Amino acid sequence: MLRDVTCRLSGILCLVIDLILILNVLALLLLPFLLNMLYEQPELFGPISPRAGEENPAGLVSHDYPADVPPDSYPFYLVFLYACGFGTAWILFEGRRILKRVAQGDPFHARQSRSFQHIAMALGLLTTAFAVKIFTYNTFLTLFCAAVFFIMVFVALLLADLFRQAYLVKTENELTI
Amino acid sequence: MPIVVTLDVMMARRKIGLAQLADAVGLTQANLSILKNGHARAIRFSTLERLCQVLDCQPADLLACETQRKEDLTHG
């Protein structure tokens, strides 16, 4: 019964991930247009407010969140957001694969470890993107995200090894008559 | 693998087929085939006991050690 619940939950999660993945791909396709629109209409970020004691320089959008977005940062943010979007799409795709195998009743499949390794690589890409952003347009949230993604790389590698060992144990058990 | 399963030899001696033996022992034909062909990684004592009961033999009649057999042949 527990196995049925696990399989059903995995199936439902798969659907949710499918939806998020579609939105992710759509966002990637429309990214240049959306980013251009935000740069041309900065009020879409929220109310424009200068820092205390400073006049708002022309073209500079100043907010508490997100960070300052000067007009010449468009190329950087385009590349940065493409890298992040590709990384998240990769993670969602591999996560979907993992959940599909769980839903099919084979959680300790030979390829599960590989999927977690791919997730670790995607997280590495995200860590790199945020690390570059630290040295260009740094904010507290950038530092936080970079640290979190860095730690998650090791968590994904640990899970990859765990599933590899689980597969070996399962195979050994299956071949014990 | 040094441990060799000689189940097929005992099955031939007792003139019993795979399906019949699987049914008697309580294993699936697939699992018994894995055991007979030497692809199994391990065997449970309970399985070994049932095989010995059905085939009326000892565990040594079903299992052999390859390195020991080679030494026996060398020293003759």
mmCIF file of C-alpha atoms in Angstrom:
data_model
loop_
_atom_site.group_PDB
_atom_site.id
_atom_site.type_symbol
_atom_site.label_atom_id
_atom_site.label_comp_id
_atom_site.label_asym_id
_atom_site.label_seq_id
_atom_site.Cartn_x
_atom_site.Cartn_y
_atom_site.Cartn_z
ATOM 1 C CA MET A 1 0.000 0.000 0.000
ATOM 2 C CA LEU A 2 2.842 2.354 0.860
ATOM 3 C CA ARG A 3 4.340 1.583 -2.514
ATOM 4 C CA ASP A 4 1.047 2.541 -4.234
ATOM 5 C CA VAL A 5 0.977 5.842 -2.336
ATOM 6 C CA THR A 6 4.601 6.514 -3.338
ATOM 7 C CA CYS A 7 3.889 5.719 -6.964
ATOM 8 C CA ARG A 8 0.800 7.942 -7.038
ATOM 9 C CA LEU A 9 2.562 10.833 -5.312
ATOM 10 C CA SER A 10 5.427 10.531 -7.775
ATOM 11 C CA GLY A 11 2.945 10.598 -10.641
ATOM 12 C CA ILE A 12 1.317 13.772 -9.305
ATOM 13 C CA LEU A 13 4.694 15.419 -8.744
ATOM 14 C CA CYS A 14 5.641 14.485 -12.297
ATOM 15 C CA LEU A 15 2.650 16.434 -13.593
ATOM 16 C CA VAL A 16 3.579 19.462 -11.486
ATOM 17 C CA ILE A 17 7.159 19.307 -12.763
ATOM 18 C CA ASP A 18 5.889 18.976 -16.330
ATOM 19 C CA LEU A 19 3.955 22.218 -15.892
ATOM 20 C CA ILE A 20 6.902 24.053 -14.344
ATOM 21 C CA LEU A 21 9.218 22.745 -17.072
ATOM 22 C CA ILE A 22 6.881 24.032 -19.798
ATOM 23 C CA LEU A 23 6.796 27.445 -18.123
ATOM 24 C CA ASN A 24 10.588 27.354 -17.795
ATOM 25 C CA VAL A 25 11.040 26.641 -21.511
ATOM 26 C CA LEU A 26 8.519 29.351 -22.412
ATOM 27 C CA ALA A 27 10.381 31.831 -20.242
ATOM 28 C CA LEU A 28 13.669 30.896 -21.941
ATOM 29 C CA LEU A 29 12.134 31.421 -25.367
ATOM 30 C CA LEU A 30 10.622 34.791 -24.435
ATOM 31 C CA LEU A 31 13.569 35.947 -22.307
ATOM 32 C CA PRO A 32 15.073 38.566 -24.655
ATOM 33 C CA PHE A 33 11.668 40.124 -25.198
ATOM 34 C CA LEU A 34 10.739 40.110 -21.485
ATOM 35 C CA LEU A 35 14.099 41.473 -20.376
ATOM 36 C CA ASN A 36 13.999 44.213 -22.998
ATOM 37 C CA MET A 37 10.527 45.155 -21.846
ATOM 38 C CA LEU A 38 11.705 45.410 -18.239
ATOM 39 C CA TYR A 39 14.647 47.627 -19.200
ATOM 40 C CA GLU A 40 12.437 49.912 -21.272
ATOM 41 C CA GLN A 41 9.741 50.032 -18.596
ATOM 42 C CA PRO A 42 11.612 49.865 -15.293
ATOM 43 C CA GLU A 43 8.493 50.749 -13.326
ATOM 44 C CA LEU A 44 7.510 47.109 -13.868
ATOM 45 C CA PHE A 45 10.114 46.216 -11.195
ATOM 46 C CA GLY A 46 8.105 48.225 -8.697
ATOM 47 C CA PRO A 47 7.989 51.845 -7.490
ATOM 48 C CA ILE A 48 11.159 53.705 -8.390
ATOM 49 C CA SER A 49 12.743 55.257 -5.344
ATOM 50 C CA PRO A 50 16.156 56.873 -4.921
ATOM 51 C CA ARG A 51 18.413 55.884 -2.073
ATOM 52 C CA ALA A 52 18.168 58.069 1.013
ATOM 53 C CA GLY A 53 20.135 61.284 0.613
ATOM 54 C CA GLU A 54 20.763 60.724 -3.114
ATOM 55 C CA GLU A 55 19.113 61.986 -6.213
ATOM 56 C CA ASN A 56 18.013 59.307 -8.595
ATOM 57 C CA PRO A 57 20.531 59.391 -11.493
ATOM 58 C CA ALA A 58 19.013 59.193 -14.961
ATOM 59 C CA GLY A 59 18.599 55.638 -16.133
ATOM 60 C CA LEU A 60 19.358 54.110 -12.747
ATOM 61 C CA VAL A 61 16.616 52.013 -11.229
ATOM 62 C CA SER A 62 17.009 51.776 -7.484
ATOM 63 C CA HIS A 63 15.097 49.238 -5.390
ATOM 64 C CA ASP A 64 15.482 47.290 -2.186
ATOM 65 C CA TYR A 65 14.895 44.134 -4.221
ATOM 66 C CA PRO A 66 16.145 43.288 -6.752
ATOM 67 C CA ALA A 67 19.549 44.985 -6.954
ATOM 68 C CA ASP A 68 20.393 48.073 -8.990
ATOM 69 C CA VAL A 69 19.957 47.418 -12.682
ATOM 70 C CA PRO A 70 21.936 49.926 -14.717
ATOM 71 C CA PRO A 71 21.014 50.151 -18.416
ATOM 72 C CA ASP A 72 24.345 48.693 -19.559
ATOM 73 C CA SER A 73 23.740 45.462 -17.626
ATOM 74 C CA TYR A 74 21.337 44.076 -20.231
ATOM 75 C CA PRO A 75 23.867 41.779 -21.982
ATOM 76 C CA PHE A 76 25.110 40.402 -18.666
ATOM 77 C CA TYR A 77 21.624 39.737 -17.325
ATOM 78 C CA LEU A 78 20.574 38.140 -20.606
ATOM 79 C CA VAL A 79 23.446 35.641 -20.457
ATOM 80 C CA PHE A 80 23.014 35.164 -16.710
ATOM 81 C CA LEU A 81 19.294 34.458 -16.958
ATOM 82 C CA TYR A 82 19.800 32.116 -19.916
ATOM 83 C CA ALA A 83 22.374 30.163 -17.893
ATOM 84 C CA CYS A 84 20.053 30.019 -14.881
ATOM 85 C CA GLY A 85 17.068 29.099 -17.044
ATOM 86 C CA PHE A 86 18.964 26.327 -18.784
ATOM 87 C CA GLY A 87 20.257 25.043 -15.438
ATOM 88 C CA THR A 88 16.807 24.932 -13.875
ATOM 89 C CA ALA A 89 15.301 23.320 -16.979
ATOM 90 C CA TRP A 90 17.985 20.624 -16.820
ATOM 91 C CA ILE A 91 17.281 20.023 -13.109
ATOM 92 C CA LEU A 92 13.533 19.793 -13.767
ATOM 93 C CA PHE A 93 14.070 17.403 -16.691
ATOM 94 C CA GLU A 94 16.262 15.055 -14.651
ATOM 95 C CA GLY A 95 13.922 15.351 -11.658
ATOM 96 C CA ARG A 96 11.063 14.348 -13.933
ATOM 97 C CA ARG A 97 13.027 11.291 -15.106
ATOM 98 C CA ILE A 98 13.717 10.279 -11.493
ATOM 99 C CA LEU A 99 10.075 10.621 -10.500
ATOM 100 C CA LYS A 100 8.913 8.703 -13.601
ATOM 101 C CA ARG A 101 11.015 5.715 -12.583
ATOM 102 C CA VAL A 102 9.675 5.918 -9.018
ATOM 103 C CA ALA A 103 6.108 6.122 -10.351
ATOM 104 C CA GLN A 104 6.777 3.015 -12.470
ATOM 105 C CA GLY A 105 7.739 1.141 -9.301
ATOM 106 C CA ASP A 106 11.487 0.965 -9.988
ATOM 107 C CA PRO A 107 13.055 3.605 -7.720
ATOM 108 C CA PHE A 108 16.474 1.955 -7.601
ATOM 109 C CA HIS A 109 17.016 1.887 -11.335
ATOM 110 C CA ALA A 110 20.559 1.831 -12.722
ATOM 111 C CA ARG A 111 20.120 5.286 -14.252
ATOM 112 C CA GLN A 112 18.922 7.068 -11.106
ATOM 113 C CA SER A 113 22.505 7.717 -10.031
ATOM 114 C CA ARG A 114 23.269 9.226 -13.441
ATOM 115 C CA SER A 115 20.285 11.561 -13.163
ATOM 116 C CA PHE A 116 21.486 12.841 -9.789
ATOM 117 C CA GLN A 117 24.953 13.393 -11.246
ATOM 118 C CA HIS A 118 23.377 15.469 -14.026
ATOM 119 C CA ILE A 119 21.480 17.471 -11.401
ATOM 120 C CA ALA A 120 24.799 18.098 -9.630
ATOM 121 C CA MET A 121 26.255 19.370 -12.927
ATOM 122 C CA ALA A 122 23.278 21.680 -13.470
ATOM 123 C CA LEU A 123 23.646 22.994 -9.913
ATOM 124 C CA GLY A 124 27.326 23.556 -10.658
ATOM 125 C CA LEU A 125 26.308 25.676 -13.641
ATOM 126 C CA LEU A 126 23.966 27.717 -11.452
ATOM 127 C CA THR A 127 26.685 28.127 -8.806
ATOM 128 C CA THR A 128 29.101 29.376 -11.473
ATOM 129 C CA ALA A 129 26.530 31.836 -12.848
ATOM 130 C CA PHE A 130 25.859 33.263 -9.408
ATOM 131 C CA ALA A 131 29.567 33.327 -8.576
ATOM 132 C CA VAL A 132 30.181 35.471 -11.664
ATOM 133 C CA LYS A 133 27.307 37.729 -10.625
ATOM 134 C CA ILE A 134 28.970 38.209 -7.222
ATOM 135 C CA PHE A 135 31.888 39.933 -8.967
ATOM 136 C CA THR A 136 29.670 42.035 -11.240
ATOM 137 C CA TYR A 137 26.266 42.980 -9.806
ATOM 138 C CA ASN A 138 26.446 41.657 -6.278
ATOM 139 C CA THR A 139 23.591 41.602 -3.788
ATOM 140 C CA PHE A 140 22.980 39.714 -0.574
ATOM 141 C CA LEU A 141 20.558 37.394 -2.342
ATOM 142 C CA THR A 142 23.213 36.600 -4.976
ATOM 143 C CA LEU A 143 25.641 35.543 -2.240
ATOM 144 C CA PHE A 144 22.947 33.490 -0.525
ATOM 145 C CA CYS A 145 21.910 31.726 -3.750
ATOM 146 C CA ALA A 146 25.511 31.006 -4.706
ATOM 147 C CA ALA A 147 26.148 29.440 -1.291
ATOM 148 C CA VAL A 148 22.955 27.376 -1.393
ATOM 149 C CA PHE A 149 23.615 26.059 -4.923
ATOM 150 C CA PHE A 150 27.210 25.252 -3.963
ATOM 151 C CA ILE A 151 26.044 23.133 -1.032
ATOM 152 C CA MET A 152 23.331 21.490 -3.143
ATOM 153 C CA VAL A 153 25.975 20.279 -5.615
ATOM 154 C CA PHE A 154 27.419 18.073 -2.887
ATOM 155 C CA VAL A 155 23.975 16.966 -1.729
ATOM 156 C CA ALA A 156 23.181 15.849 -5.300
ATOM 157 C CA LEU A 157 26.494 13.981 -5.578
ATOM 158 C CA LEU A 158 25.799 12.278 -2.250
ATOM 159 C CA LEU A 159 22.352 11.200 -3.452
ATOM 160 C CA ALA A 160 23.903 9.901 -6.680
ATOM 161 C CA ASP A 161 26.267 7.689 -4.697
ATOM 162 C CA LEU A 162 23.469 6.560 -2.365
ATOM 163 C CA PHE A 163 21.282 5.485 -5.279
ATOM 164 C CA ARG A 164 24.250 3.723 -6.887
ATOM 165 C CA GLN A 165 24.785 1.724 -3.706
ATOM 166 C CA ALA A 166 21.044 1.063 -3.417
ATOM 167 C CA TYR A 167 21.045 -0.323 -6.969
ATOM 168 C CA LEU A 168 23.972 -2.637 -6.120
ATOM 169 C CA VAL A 169 22.209 -3.883 -2.967
ATOM 170 C CA LYS A 170 18.974 -4.409 -4.897
ATOM 171 C CA THR A 171 20.767 -6.355 -7.655
ATOM 172 C CA GLU A 172 22.577 -8.471 -5.068
ATOM 173 C CA ASN A 173 19.259 -9.180 -3.370
ATOM 174 C CA GLU A 174 17.547 -10.075 -6.654
ATOM 175 C CA LEU A 175 20.314 -12.536 -7.489
ATOM 176 C CA THR A 176 20.118 -14.162 -4.054
ATOM 177 C CA ILE A 177 17.941 -17.224 -4.662
ATOM 178 C CA MET B 1 33.474 -17.237 -9.670
ATOM 179 C CA PRO B 2 35.073 -20.083 -7.672
ATOM 180 C CA ILE B 3 31.798 -21.562 -6.353
ATOM 181 C CA VAL B 4 30.120 -23.668 -9.032
ATOM 182 C CA VAL B 5 26.513 -24.834 -8.833
ATOM 183 C CA THR B 6 26.159 -28.407 -10.036
ATOM 184 C CA LEU B 7 22.384 -28.456 -9.790
ATOM 185 C CA ASP B 8 22.013 -29.564 -13.409
ATOM 186 C CA VAL B 9 24.040 -32.709 -12.685
ATOM 187 C CA MET B 10 21.794 -33.660 -9.757
ATOM 188 C CA MET B 11 18.662 -32.836 -11.758
ATOM 189 C CA ALA B 12 19.831 -35.190 -14.499
ATOM 190 C CA ARG B 13 20.571 -37.937 -11.949
ATOM 191 C CA ARG B 14 17.147 -37.595 -10.375
ATOM 192 C CA LYS B 15 15.524 -37.172 -13.778
ATOM 193 C CA ILE B 16 13.588 -34.094 -12.778
ATOM 194 C CA GLY B 17 12.833 -31.126 -14.999
ATOM 195 C CA LEU B 18 13.214 -27.432 -14.258
ATOM 196 C CA ALA B 19 9.503 -26.679 -14.002
ATOM 197 C CA GLN B 20 8.851 -29.689 -11.749
ATOM 198 C CA LEU B 21 11.783 -28.856 -9.464
ATOM 199 C CA ALA B 22 10.800 -25.159 -9.292
ATOM 200 C CA ASP B 23 7.288 -26.134 -8.311
ATOM 201 C CA ALA B 24 8.507 -28.570 -5.668
ATOM 202 C CA VAL B 25 11.017 -26.172 -4.150
ATOM 203 C CA GLY B 26 8.725 -23.135 -4.287
ATOM 204 C CA LEU B 27 10.828 -21.006 -6.622
ATOM 205 C CA THR B 28 9.972 -19.460 -9.950
ATOM 206 C CA GLN B 29 11.433 -21.101 -13.039
ATOM 207 C CA ALA B 30 13.338 -17.897 -13.768
ATOM 208 C CA ASN B 31 15.046 -17.904 -10.371
ATOM 209 C CA LEU B 32 15.839 -21.612 -10.557
ATOM 210 C CA SER B 33 17.289 -21.066 -14.022
ATOM 211 C CA ILE B 34 19.472 -18.238 -12.671
ATOM 212 C CA LEU B 35 20.735 -20.622 -9.988
ATOM 213 C CA LYS B 36 21.279 -23.524 -12.388
ATOM 214 C CA ASN B 37 23.207 -21.390 -14.893
ATOM 215 C CA GLY B 38 25.542 -19.995 -12.258
ATOM 216 C CA HIS B 39 24.299 -16.394 -12.445
ATOM 217 C CA ALA B 40 23.161 -16.241 -8.840
ATOM 218 C CA ARG B 41 25.228 -14.163 -6.422
ATOM 219 C CA ALA B 42 24.157 -16.025 -3.317
ATOM 220 C CA ILE B 43 21.847 -18.778 -2.131
ATOM 221 C CA ARG B 44 19.758 -18.786 1.024
ATOM 222 C CA PHE B 45 20.106 -21.716 3.420
ATOM 223 C CA SER B 46 16.329 -22.197 3.241
ATOM 224 C CA THR B 47 16.533 -22.622 -0.544
ATOM 225 C CA LEU B 48 19.491 -25.004 -0.230
ATOM 226 C CA GLU B 49 17.583 -27.019 2.370
ATOM 227 C CA ARG B 50 14.506 -27.353 0.141
ATOM 228 C CA LEU B 51 16.649 -28.372 -2.848
ATOM 229 C CA CYS B 52 18.409 -31.042 -0.790
ATOM 230 C CA GLN B 53 15.061 -32.362 0.491
ATOM 231 C CA VAL B 54 13.512 -32.550 -2.982
ATOM 232 C CA LEU B 55 16.613 -33.994 -4.686
ATOM 233 C CA ASP B 56 17.502 -36.217 -1.706
ATOM 234 C CA CYS B 57 21.114 -35.120 -1.620
ATOM 235 C CA GLN B 58 23.683 -33.195 0.386
ATOM 236 C CA PRO B 59 24.709 -29.544 -0.186
ATOM 237 C CA ALA B 60 28.106 -30.777 -1.405
ATOM 238 C CA ASP B 61 26.278 -32.527 -4.260
ATOM 239 C CA LEU B 62 24.937 -29.165 -5.434
ATOM 240 C CA LEU B 63 27.948 -26.903 -4.827
ATOM 241 C CA ALA B 64 31.608 -27.238 -5.730
ATOM 242 C CA CYS B 65 34.607 -25.006 -5.296
ATOM 243 C CA GLU B 66 36.379 -24.404 -8.611
ATOM 244 C CA THR B 67 39.863 -23.732 -7.136
ATOM 245 C CA GLN B 68 39.620 -26.860 -4.956
ATOM 246 C CA ARG B 69 38.556 -28.907 -7.978
ATOM 247 C CA LYS B 70 41.529 -27.604 -9.974
ATOM 248 C CA GLU B 71 43.918 -28.507 -7.135
ATOM 249 C CA ASP B 72 42.418 -31.998 -6.880
ATOM 250 C CA LEU B 73 42.938 -32.490 -10.620
ATOM 251 C CA THR B 74 46.535 -31.187 -10.431
ATOM 252 C CA HIS B 75 47.555 -33.349 -7.496
ATOM 253 C CA GLY B 76 45.431 -36.197 -8.799
#
